[in-house]
Every structure is written in structure tokens, then in C-alpha cells.
Coordinates of C-alpha atoms in Angstrom, one line a residue:
M71 CA -129.8 -116.6 100.7
L72 CA -128.1 -113.2 98.4
F73 CA -124.8 -114.3 97.1
E74 CA -123.6 -111.6 94.1
T75 CA -120.0 -111.4 92.6
V76 CA -119.5 -108.0 91.6
E77 CA -117.0 -107.2 88.8
T78 CA -114.6 -104.6 88.4
P79 CA -113.8 -104.4 84.8
G80 CA -110.2 -103.3 83.6
L81 CA -108.8 -104.3 87.2
A82 CA -110.3 -108.1 86.5
Q83 CA -111.3 -107.8 90.4
R84 CA -113.9 -109.8 92.2
S85 CA -115.6 -108.8 95.2
Y86 CA -118.7 -110.5 97.1
L87 CA -121.9 -109.6 98.6
I88 CA -122.9 -113.1 100.7
G89 CA -126.1 -112.8 103.4
S90 CA -128.9 -114.7 104.6
Q91 CA -131.9 -114.3 107.0
G92 CA -131.1 -110.2 107.1
Q93 CA -127.4 -110.3 107.6
A94 CA -124.6 -110.0 105.1
A95 CA -121.4 -109.6 104.7
V96 CA -118.5 -108.3 101.8
I97 CA -115.5 -109.6 101.0
D98 CA -112.8 -107.2 99.1
P99 CA -114.9 -104.3 98.3
R100 CA -113.6 -101.8 95.7
R101 CA -113.2 -97.8 96.5
D102 CA -117.0 -97.2 95.0
C103 CA -119.1 -99.2 96.9
E104 CA -122.5 -97.8 96.5
V105 CA -123.0 -101.1 94.7
Y106 CA -122.8 -103.4 97.7
L107 CA -125.1 -101.0 99.9
E108 CA -127.6 -100.9 96.7
L109 CA -127.6 -105.1 96.4
A110 CA -128.0 -105.5 100.1
R111 CA -131.0 -103.0 100.9
K112 CA -133.1 -104.5 97.8
R113 CA -132.6 -107.8 99.6
G114 CA -133.7 -106.2 103.2
L115 CA -130.2 -107.2 104.7
E116 CA -128.0 -105.4 107.3
I117 CA -124.0 -105.6 106.3
R118 CA -122.7 -106.6 109.3
Y119 CA -119.0 -107.2 108.4
V120 CA -116.9 -106.1 105.8
L121 CA -114.0 -108.9 105.0
E122 CA -110.0 -108.3 103.3
T123 CA -108.5 -111.3 102.3
H124 CA -105.3 -109.3 102.2
R125 CA -104.0 -105.9 101.7
N126 CA -105.0 -104.8 98.0
E127 CA -101.9 -103.7 96.2
D128 CA -103.4 -103.1 92.7
L129 CA -106.8 -101.3 93.8
I130 CA -107.9 -99.0 96.7
S131 CA -110.3 -100.7 99.1
G132 CA -113.6 -99.8 100.1
A133 CA -113.8 -101.2 103.2
P134 CA -113.3 -98.0 105.3
T135 CA -116.2 -96.2 103.7
L136 CA -118.5 -98.9 103.8
A137 CA -118.1 -99.4 107.5
E138 CA -118.6 -95.6 108.0
W139 CA -122.0 -96.0 106.0
T140 CA -123.2 -99.2 107.5
G141 CA -121.3 -99.5 110.8
A142 CA -120.0 -103.0 110.0
R143 CA -117.0 -104.6 111.4
V144 CA -114.1 -104.6 108.9
L145 CA -111.9 -107.5 109.5
H146 CA -108.4 -108.4 108.3
G147 CA -105.3 -110.6 108.8
P148 CA -102.7 -110.9 111.1
N149 CA -98.9 -109.4 110.1
P150 CA -100.0 -106.7 108.0
A151 CA -97.0 -104.2 106.8
G152 CA -98.2 -101.7 109.4
P153 CA -101.3 -101.3 111.6
V154 CA -104.9 -101.5 109.0
A155 CA -106.3 -98.2 110.9
Y156 CA -109.8 -99.1 110.2
A157 CA -109.8 -102.9 110.6
E158 CA -109.9 -105.5 113.3
T159 CA -107.6 -108.4 113.3
V160 CA -109.1 -111.8 112.8
R161 CA -107.0 -115.1 113.1
E162 CA -107.3 -118.7 112.1
G163 CA -110.5 -120.6 113.2
E164 CA -112.5 -117.8 114.0
R165 CA -116.1 -118.2 112.8
L166 CA -118.7 -115.6 111.9
E167 CA -122.3 -116.4 111.4
L168 CA -125.0 -114.8 108.7
G169 CA -127.9 -116.7 109.2
Q170 CA -127.8 -120.2 108.0
L171 CA -124.2 -119.5 106.6
I172 CA -121.0 -119.6 108.4
L173 CA -117.5 -118.2 107.5
E174 CA -114.5 -119.8 108.9
V175 CA -111.3 -117.6 108.9
L176 CA -108.2 -119.5 107.3
E177 CA -104.7 -117.9 107.3
T178 CA -103.0 -118.5 104.1
P179 CA -99.7 -116.4 104.0
G180 CA -97.9 -116.4 101.0
H181 CA -99.2 -113.9 98.2
T182 CA -98.9 -111.8 101.0
D183 CA -98.2 -111.9 105.1
D184 CA -101.5 -111.1 106.1
H185 CA -103.4 -113.0 103.6
L186 CA -106.4 -114.8 104.7
A187 CA -109.1 -117.3 103.1
F188 CA -113.0 -118.0 104.2
A189 CA -114.2 -120.8 103.9
L190 CA -117.9 -120.8 103.4
F191 CA -120.5 -123.6 105.1
D192 CA -124.2 -123.9 105.1
Q193 CA -125.4 -125.5 108.4
D194 CA -128.4 -127.1 106.3
Y195 CA -125.5 -128.9 104.3
P196 CA -123.3 -130.3 107.3
D197 CA -120.6 -132.1 104.9
G198 CA -118.0 -129.8 104.4
A199 CA -117.3 -126.3 103.1
V200 CA -119.6 -125.3 100.1
G201 CA -117.1 -122.8 99.0
V202 CA -114.1 -120.5 100.0
F203 CA -113.3 -116.9 99.4
T204 CA -109.5 -117.7 98.1
G205 CA -108.4 -114.2 97.6
D206 CA -105.2 -114.1 95.7
A207 CA -104.0 -117.2 96.8
L208 CA -106.0 -119.6 94.6
F209 CA -107.4 -118.5 91.1
V210 CA -109.2 -120.5 88.4
G211 CA -106.2 -121.8 86.5
D212 CA -103.1 -120.5 88.5
V213 CA -102.3 -119.2 91.8
G214 CA -100.9 -115.7 93.3
R215 CA -98.0 -114.3 93.0
A216 CA -94.8 -114.5 95.6
D217 CA -92.6 -111.6 94.4
F218 CA -93.8 -109.2 97.1
Y219 CA -91.1 -110.0 99.5
P220 CA -87.9 -109.8 97.2
E221 CA -85.3 -110.7 100.2
R222 CA -87.8 -113.5 101.6
R223 CA -89.3 -114.9 97.9
E224 CA -88.0 -118.8 98.6
Q225 CA -89.5 -118.2 102.3
V226 CA -92.8 -117.0 101.0
A227 CA -93.0 -119.4 97.7
G228 CA -93.3 -122.2 100.7
Q229 CA -96.2 -120.6 102.6
L230 CA -98.4 -120.0 99.3
Y231 CA -97.7 -123.7 98.7
D232 CA -98.5 -125.0 102.4
S233 CA -101.4 -122.7 102.0
L234 CA -102.9 -123.6 99.0
Q235 CA -102.6 -127.4 100.6
K236 CA -104.7 -126.2 103.2
L237 CA -107.2 -124.7 101.0
L238 CA -107.1 -128.1 99.1
A239 CA -108.0 -130.0 102.1
L240 CA -111.6 -128.5 102.3
G241 CA -112.9 -131.2 99.9
D242 CA -113.5 -131.2 96.4
Q243 CA -116.9 -130.5 96.4
A244 CA -116.0 -126.5 97.4
L245 CA -116.4 -123.8 95.0
I246 CA -113.6 -121.2 95.1
Y247 CA -114.2 -117.6 94.9
P248 CA -111.2 -115.6 93.7
A249 CA -110.6 -112.3 94.0
H250 CA -109.3 -112.3 90.7
G251 CA -109.6 -113.3 86.8
A252 CA -108.3 -113.3 83.6
G253 CA -106.3 -110.2 83.2
S254 CA -105.2 -109.3 86.4
V255 CA -101.4 -108.2 87.4
C256 CA -101.7 -110.5 90.0
G257 CA -101.5 -114.0 87.9
S258 CA -100.4 -114.6 84.5
G259 CA -102.1 -117.9 83.5
M260 CA -105.9 -117.5 84.6
A261 CA -108.5 -118.9 82.9
E262 CA -111.2 -116.9 81.4
R263 CA -113.8 -119.2 83.2
G264 CA -115.0 -117.2 86.3
F265 CA -116.0 -120.5 88.0
S266 CA -114.1 -123.5 89.7
S267 CA -114.1 -125.7 92.3
I268 CA -111.2 -127.1 94.6
G269 CA -111.9 -130.8 92.9
L270 CA -111.2 -129.0 89.3
E271 CA -108.4 -127.1 90.5
R272 CA -106.5 -130.1 92.5
R273 CA -107.0 -132.0 88.6
N274 CA -106.4 -129.1 86.1
N275 CA -104.3 -126.4 87.7
P276 CA -100.6 -126.4 86.3
L277 CA -99.4 -125.5 89.6
L278 CA -101.2 -127.7 91.8
Q279 CA -99.4 -130.2 89.9
L280 CA -96.1 -129.4 91.5
D281 CA -94.6 -130.9 94.6
R282 CA -93.0 -128.5 97.3
E283 CA -89.6 -128.2 95.9
A284 CA -90.7 -127.9 92.3
F285 CA -93.8 -125.0 93.3
V286 CA -91.3 -123.0 94.8
A287 CA -88.5 -123.5 92.1
R288 CA -91.3 -122.0 89.6
K289 CA -92.3 -118.9 91.6
L290 CA -89.0 -118.0 91.7
A291 CA -88.6 -118.3 88.1
E292 CA -91.4 -116.1 87.8
T293 CA -91.6 -112.4 86.3
H294 CA -93.9 -110.2 87.6
Y295 CA -94.1 -106.3 87.4
T296 CA -94.5 -103.8 90.1
P297 CA -96.3 -100.5 88.8
P298 CA -95.2 -97.5 91.2
Y299 CA -98.9 -96.8 92.0
F300 CA -98.9 -100.2 94.0
Q301 CA -97.0 -98.2 96.4
L302 CA -99.8 -95.8 96.7
M303 CA -102.1 -98.7 96.8
E304 CA -100.8 -100.0 99.6
R305 CA -100.3 -96.9 101.9
L306 CA -103.9 -95.9 101.3
N307 CA -105.3 -99.5 102.2
L308 CA -102.8 -99.4 105.8
E309 CA -104.5 -95.6 106.4
G310 CA -108.1 -96.1 104.7
A311 CA -108.7 -93.9 101.6
P312 CA -111.3 -90.9 101.8
P313 CA -114.7 -92.3 99.3
P314 CA -114.1 -91.2 95.8
P315 CA -115.5 -88.4 94.3
R316 CA -119.2 -88.3 94.2
V317 CA -119.8 -87.1 90.3
L318 CA -117.4 -89.7 88.2
R319 CA -117.5 -87.1 85.3
P320 CA -115.0 -84.6 84.6
R321 CA -115.6 -81.0 84.1
T322 CA -116.2 -80.4 80.4
L323 CA -113.5 -78.3 79.1
R324 CA -114.2 -75.8 76.1
L325 CA -112.4 -76.3 73.1
G326 CA -110.9 -72.5 73.9
Q327 CA -109.5 -74.0 76.7
L328 CA -107.0 -76.4 75.1
Q329 CA -103.8 -74.4 75.2
G330 CA -104.6 -73.6 79.0
W331 CA -104.7 -77.2 80.4
D332 CA -103.9 -77.0 84.1
A333 CA -102.9 -80.8 83.9
D334 CA -99.3 -82.7 84.2
H335 CA -100.5 -85.2 82.0
V336 CA -103.3 -85.2 79.0
L337 CA -104.7 -88.9 78.6
D338 CA -106.4 -89.6 75.3
V339 CA -108.6 -92.8 75.9
R340 CA -109.7 -93.4 72.6
E341 CA -109.2 -96.1 70.8
P342 CA -105.3 -96.3 68.9
L343 CA -106.8 -95.8 65.4
A344 CA -108.6 -92.7 66.4
F345 CA -105.3 -91.4 68.3
L346 CA -103.3 -92.6 65.5
G347 CA -105.3 -90.6 63.1
G348 CA -105.4 -87.3 64.9
H349 CA -104.7 -86.3 68.3
F350 CA -103.2 -82.8 70.5
P351 CA -99.7 -82.4 70.7
G352 CA -97.5 -84.3 73.6
S353 CA -101.0 -85.9 74.8
L354 CA -100.8 -90.0 75.9
A355 CA -102.5 -92.3 73.8
L356 CA -104.1 -94.7 76.9
P357 CA -107.0 -96.6 75.7
V358 CA -109.9 -96.4 78.5
D359 CA -109.7 -100.4 78.7
L360 CA -105.8 -100.1 79.3
L361 CA -106.2 -97.0 81.9
P362 CA -106.4 -99.5 85.0
A363 CA -103.0 -101.3 83.4
Y364 CA -101.0 -98.5 82.8
A365 CA -102.1 -95.3 83.8
G366 CA -100.2 -96.0 87.3
W367 CA -96.7 -96.6 85.6
F368 CA -97.5 -93.2 83.6
V369 CA -98.7 -90.5 86.4
R370 CA -97.7 -90.5 89.9
E371 CA -99.6 -89.6 92.9
G372 CA -100.9 -86.0 92.9
E373 CA -100.6 -85.1 89.6
R374 CA -103.0 -83.7 87.9
V375 CA -105.2 -85.3 84.4
A376 CA -107.0 -84.1 81.4
L377 CA -108.9 -86.8 79.6
V378 CA -109.5 -86.7 75.5
G379 CA -112.3 -89.2 74.7
D380 CA -115.0 -89.8 71.8
T381 CA -117.8 -89.3 74.6
E382 CA -118.9 -88.5 78.0
A383 CA -119.8 -91.7 78.6
Q384 CA -116.3 -92.9 78.0
L385 CA -115.2 -90.1 80.0
H386 CA -117.0 -91.2 83.1
E387 CA -115.2 -94.9 82.7
A388 CA -111.9 -93.2 82.2
Y389 CA -112.6 -91.4 85.8
T390 CA -113.6 -94.3 87.6
H391 CA -110.8 -96.4 86.7
L392 CA -108.3 -93.8 87.8
T393 CA -110.7 -93.3 90.6
R394 CA -110.4 -96.9 91.6
I395 CA -106.4 -96.3 91.9
G396 CA -106.2 -93.3 93.6
L397 CA -105.5 -91.4 90.1
D398 CA -108.3 -88.9 90.6
R399 CA -107.0 -85.5 90.1
V400 CA -108.8 -85.0 86.9
V401 CA -109.1 -81.4 85.9
G402 CA -111.5 -82.0 82.9
G403 CA -112.5 -83.7 79.9
V404 CA -112.7 -82.8 75.8
V405 CA -114.6 -84.7 73.6
D406 CA -114.3 -84.7 69.7
V407 CA -110.8 -84.1 69.0
V408 CA -112.4 -83.6 64.7
S409 CA -114.2 -80.4 65.6
A410 CA -110.8 -79.3 67.7
A411 CA -108.9 -79.7 64.1
A412 CA -111.6 -78.2 62.2
H413 CA -111.2 -75.1 64.7
G414 CA -107.8 -74.8 64.2
H415 CA -106.5 -76.4 66.9
A416 CA -102.9 -77.9 65.9
C417 CA -103.3 -81.9 66.1
E418 CA -100.7 -84.5 65.0
S419 CA -100.7 -88.0 63.5
L420 CA -98.5 -91.0 64.0
P421 CA -98.0 -93.3 60.9
T422 CA -98.5 -97.4 61.0
V423 CA -96.1 -99.5 59.1
D424 CA -96.9 -102.9 57.6
T425 CA -95.1 -106.1 58.3
A426 CA -93.1 -106.3 54.8
R427 CA -91.5 -102.9 55.1
V428 CA -90.5 -103.8 59.0
E429 CA -89.0 -107.1 57.1
A430 CA -87.2 -105.1 54.5
R431 CA -85.5 -102.8 57.0
L432 CA -84.5 -105.5 59.4
F433 CA -83.0 -107.6 56.2
R434 CA -81.1 -104.3 55.4
R435 CA -80.0 -104.1 59.1
D436 CA -80.7 -100.2 58.5
D437 CA -78.1 -98.6 61.3
D438 CA -80.7 -96.1 61.9
W439 CA -83.3 -98.1 62.9
T440 CA -84.9 -99.9 65.7
L441 CA -87.6 -102.3 66.3
L442 CA -88.8 -101.7 69.7
D443 CA -90.7 -104.9 71.7
V444 CA -93.2 -103.1 74.4
R445 CA -94.3 -106.5 75.2
A446 CA -94.1 -108.4 78.7
Q447 CA -91.1 -110.7 79.8
H448 CA -93.6 -113.6 79.6
E449 CA -94.8 -112.8 75.8
L450 CA -91.1 -112.2 74.8
A451 CA -90.1 -115.9 76.0
E452 CA -92.7 -117.6 73.8
G453 CA -91.1 -115.8 70.8
A454 CA -89.4 -112.5 69.5
I455 CA -88.1 -111.2 66.4
E456 CA -84.5 -111.5 65.8
G457 CA -82.9 -107.8 65.7
S458 CA -85.2 -106.2 68.2
Q459 CA -85.2 -104.4 71.1
H460 CA -87.0 -105.1 74.1
L461 CA -88.4 -102.8 76.6
Y462 CA -91.2 -103.5 78.5
L463 CA -94.0 -100.5 78.0
G464 CA -94.4 -99.8 82.2
H465 CA -90.7 -99.1 82.4
L466 CA -90.7 -97.0 79.5
A467 CA -91.9 -94.8 81.8
S468 CA -88.7 -94.6 83.7
R469 CA -86.3 -95.8 81.5
W470 CA -86.8 -94.0 78.2
Q471 CA -83.8 -91.9 78.5
E472 CA -81.8 -95.3 77.9
L473 CA -83.0 -94.8 74.1
D474 CA -81.4 -92.7 71.3
P475 CA -83.8 -89.4 70.0
E476 CA -81.2 -89.7 67.1
R477 CA -82.6 -93.4 65.8
A478 CA -85.9 -94.0 64.1
Y479 CA -88.0 -96.3 66.0
T480 CA -90.8 -98.6 64.9
V481 CA -92.6 -100.1 68.1
L482 CA -94.8 -103.5 68.6
C483 CA -96.6 -105.4 70.8
A484 CA -99.0 -108.2 70.4
S485 CA -102.3 -106.0 68.8
G486 CA -100.8 -102.4 68.2
K487 CA -102.7 -101.2 71.5
R488 CA -99.5 -101.0 73.8
A489 CA -97.2 -99.7 70.9
T490 CA -99.5 -96.8 70.2
I491 CA -99.2 -95.9 73.8
A492 CA -95.3 -96.7 73.8
A493 CA -95.1 -94.4 70.0
S494 CA -96.9 -91.8 71.8
F495 CA -94.9 -91.6 75.0
L496 CA -91.8 -91.3 72.7
A497 CA -93.2 -88.8 70.2
A498 CA -94.3 -86.4 73.0
R499 CA -90.4 -86.4 73.9
G500 CA -89.2 -85.3 70.3
F501 CA -88.5 -89.0 69.3

């Protein structure tokens, strides 16, 4: 038997490859899907099925590409937002055999209308499910968001509650295999731990301690953010996205080409301190580990991107992240900003400020200065500095004109990374 978890950093996404007696299935593959083929071939397995727990909103599915390469059947749930061009529909109770393993389809709407879970049975252990692939319905320490249908939020939250009861009915012995871990935008309370069981979640997951009425009220009170690129993901995951570029290393741009970048955005993917110390004018600080979470707020479909990094490996990582969310029109990349500055290319810097200075400005109530908090709403609810103004980082891209360019701004977050992104965005617009 083969069981492999494939982690996708940045998106905190988890996909799975399971197999037995020469047959295998992949659950929720990402767009760059060679990894599943390589793992299966090493163990002499044929990928027979590609299973989607739902139409993903936060990354491109690799299902159509994997099906083309292997001839596998792609199976998707009923009630999608439109026809899934590359998939067949499966329904409650259907069973798929993989050698000694059996996967049983469970319809679990709530996160999305088409959501499925797949209960895993081992014929050598007949006393119940050994595991369940829960998609975005049940996570370790959290459950899925239920805000994708605003006009039906109460109904959808109730459906999610009912779906969770169906999962709990599989028994405490069943291990859970969710589609996301901590850091995903599909939930806000996921545990760092990557493993759990139905029994552990039944006893410890705070959302599973609520009755139906309290659960629905809790879900209705949640605040989640929906980046613009989610619409692109939803469309591509109905139509079927093309394979990613075969080479995920951007074309190297020479320093002499810096002034002639044919790009809509210059993304500086270095660490914040490096950007603050020196960067190309007009570039957007977007540290490589935050690209999956925030690039989709600032870069739109079809826009061209140039990358600035410390190393070729960092540019490769950035390109890979962008490819997974469909923003892969990368015209090239540059490393070594220090050399550019030494050769006379214009560079700018951004200052940092200590807390004593901020406190003094707040105390004086400077009329021409604003403390701008770009954290998420749930962080704000845990505590905010009196006198600060809140504008979530993702919303800055569409709402920056609400700010006054005649004022001075100090930008804050929890660590400085998101504040650097926001400050670079505003500085590029003359603030």
C-alpha cells in the first residue's frame, strides 16, 4: 500500500496519493502535478482515478493535466457552479476499489455546493473507515468557511453542520486527511499539527462542540477575505487549466534592461529588511513566502510580472507560487540589487520607526500623520492601537485612493512583513 501526502507551501494545501495492488488515486492535485506521476511510477502503480473534493478557489487543479497524462477518470461532485469540463459526476454511496482499499463517496455540501468527502476503507480491517479525505469541510482544529454564497449564508452554514455530522458518524477511529493546513485562507483557526482523527476532533475542535443553531450563528459572524484571483481559479477549475510552463525559472534580465521592463508589476520577493534597505523605484515588496496569499490582490489575470530576488532559487520559488494561482505571465527576473545600485541604477529605501516614536506621535495627536493598521479583521478584534486607522492589506489595492496623499503614514501589522508590502505600494503611488 502507498500513502503519500504532497504539501504545497504558501497555500498550505495538501493533496494525497494512495494506492494498492498496482492501482492508485490522487485526491485534489495541484497544477504542477508531475510529483504524483513520479511517486506512482516508483511504486509501480497506475493512477486510475483523480478525485476532487470540490472546485478549489485558491489554486488551480492539476486534474485535467493528470488525466491527460495517465488516462485516469476525474471524479467531481454534483451541483457545481457550472459543468466541470474535464470530470465525471459521482454521488453519495458510490464506491471505488483500489486493490484492498475502497473509497466511498460522501456528499458534504456547505463549504461549496459540490463538496465531497471520500471515506477510506481497508478490506483487511472490516470494522469501519480507517480514514476520510475531508477536503475543506473539516480541518485539524477548524472547519471550512461557509461564505461563498452570500445570499444563502444561513442555509449553507446549516448544510456544513449537517455534513460534519455525517463525517463524525464514520467513527472516532477514522483518521482525517484535510485539503489544507494552518495558514490557509480557507480557515482561520487550523492547528499547526498535520494529523488528527474523528475522535480527537469530536472532543477538541471548538466548532464541533456547538449545536446546530450556535454553529450557524458562529459561521454567520465570521469574517473571511476573498481575493480577486478566486474568480479566476473558479473559472479555470470549471474549464480546465492548461499545464503549467515546463520551465519554472524566469528569463534572466540583465541590469541594462532594468529601465525597459515590459511588465505591469515589478515584484520584489526578497525579505522585508532587504527591500527596505534598497529597492528599485516603483517595485512592490512581496516576500516570496507571502506571494500565494497576497499576489492575487495586486496582480490581475493577464498582467505581466517581473521578479526581483536574492538568488535564482528564490526566483524559481516565486514563479512556482505564481503558476499555481494562474498569474504566470512572468517576463523575467533579476538578482542582486546591490550590484545594480553599484552600477548607477536608481534605488530607493523605506525607513522603519520604533514604538517610542509612534507612541509620541499618538500622544501629540499629530494632525498630518496616520497610523495605518493593515492586519486582518480577526487580528483587529484581538486588540488594536487607539487612534489607528484600519485598512486590510488585501483591500489596499482597490481602496488606496480613500487615503490622503497629503498625510504621512506609518504602517503596522504583526511582524512587519505585511506593513512593508503596504508601505511599498503606497510609496509607489507618491505617498
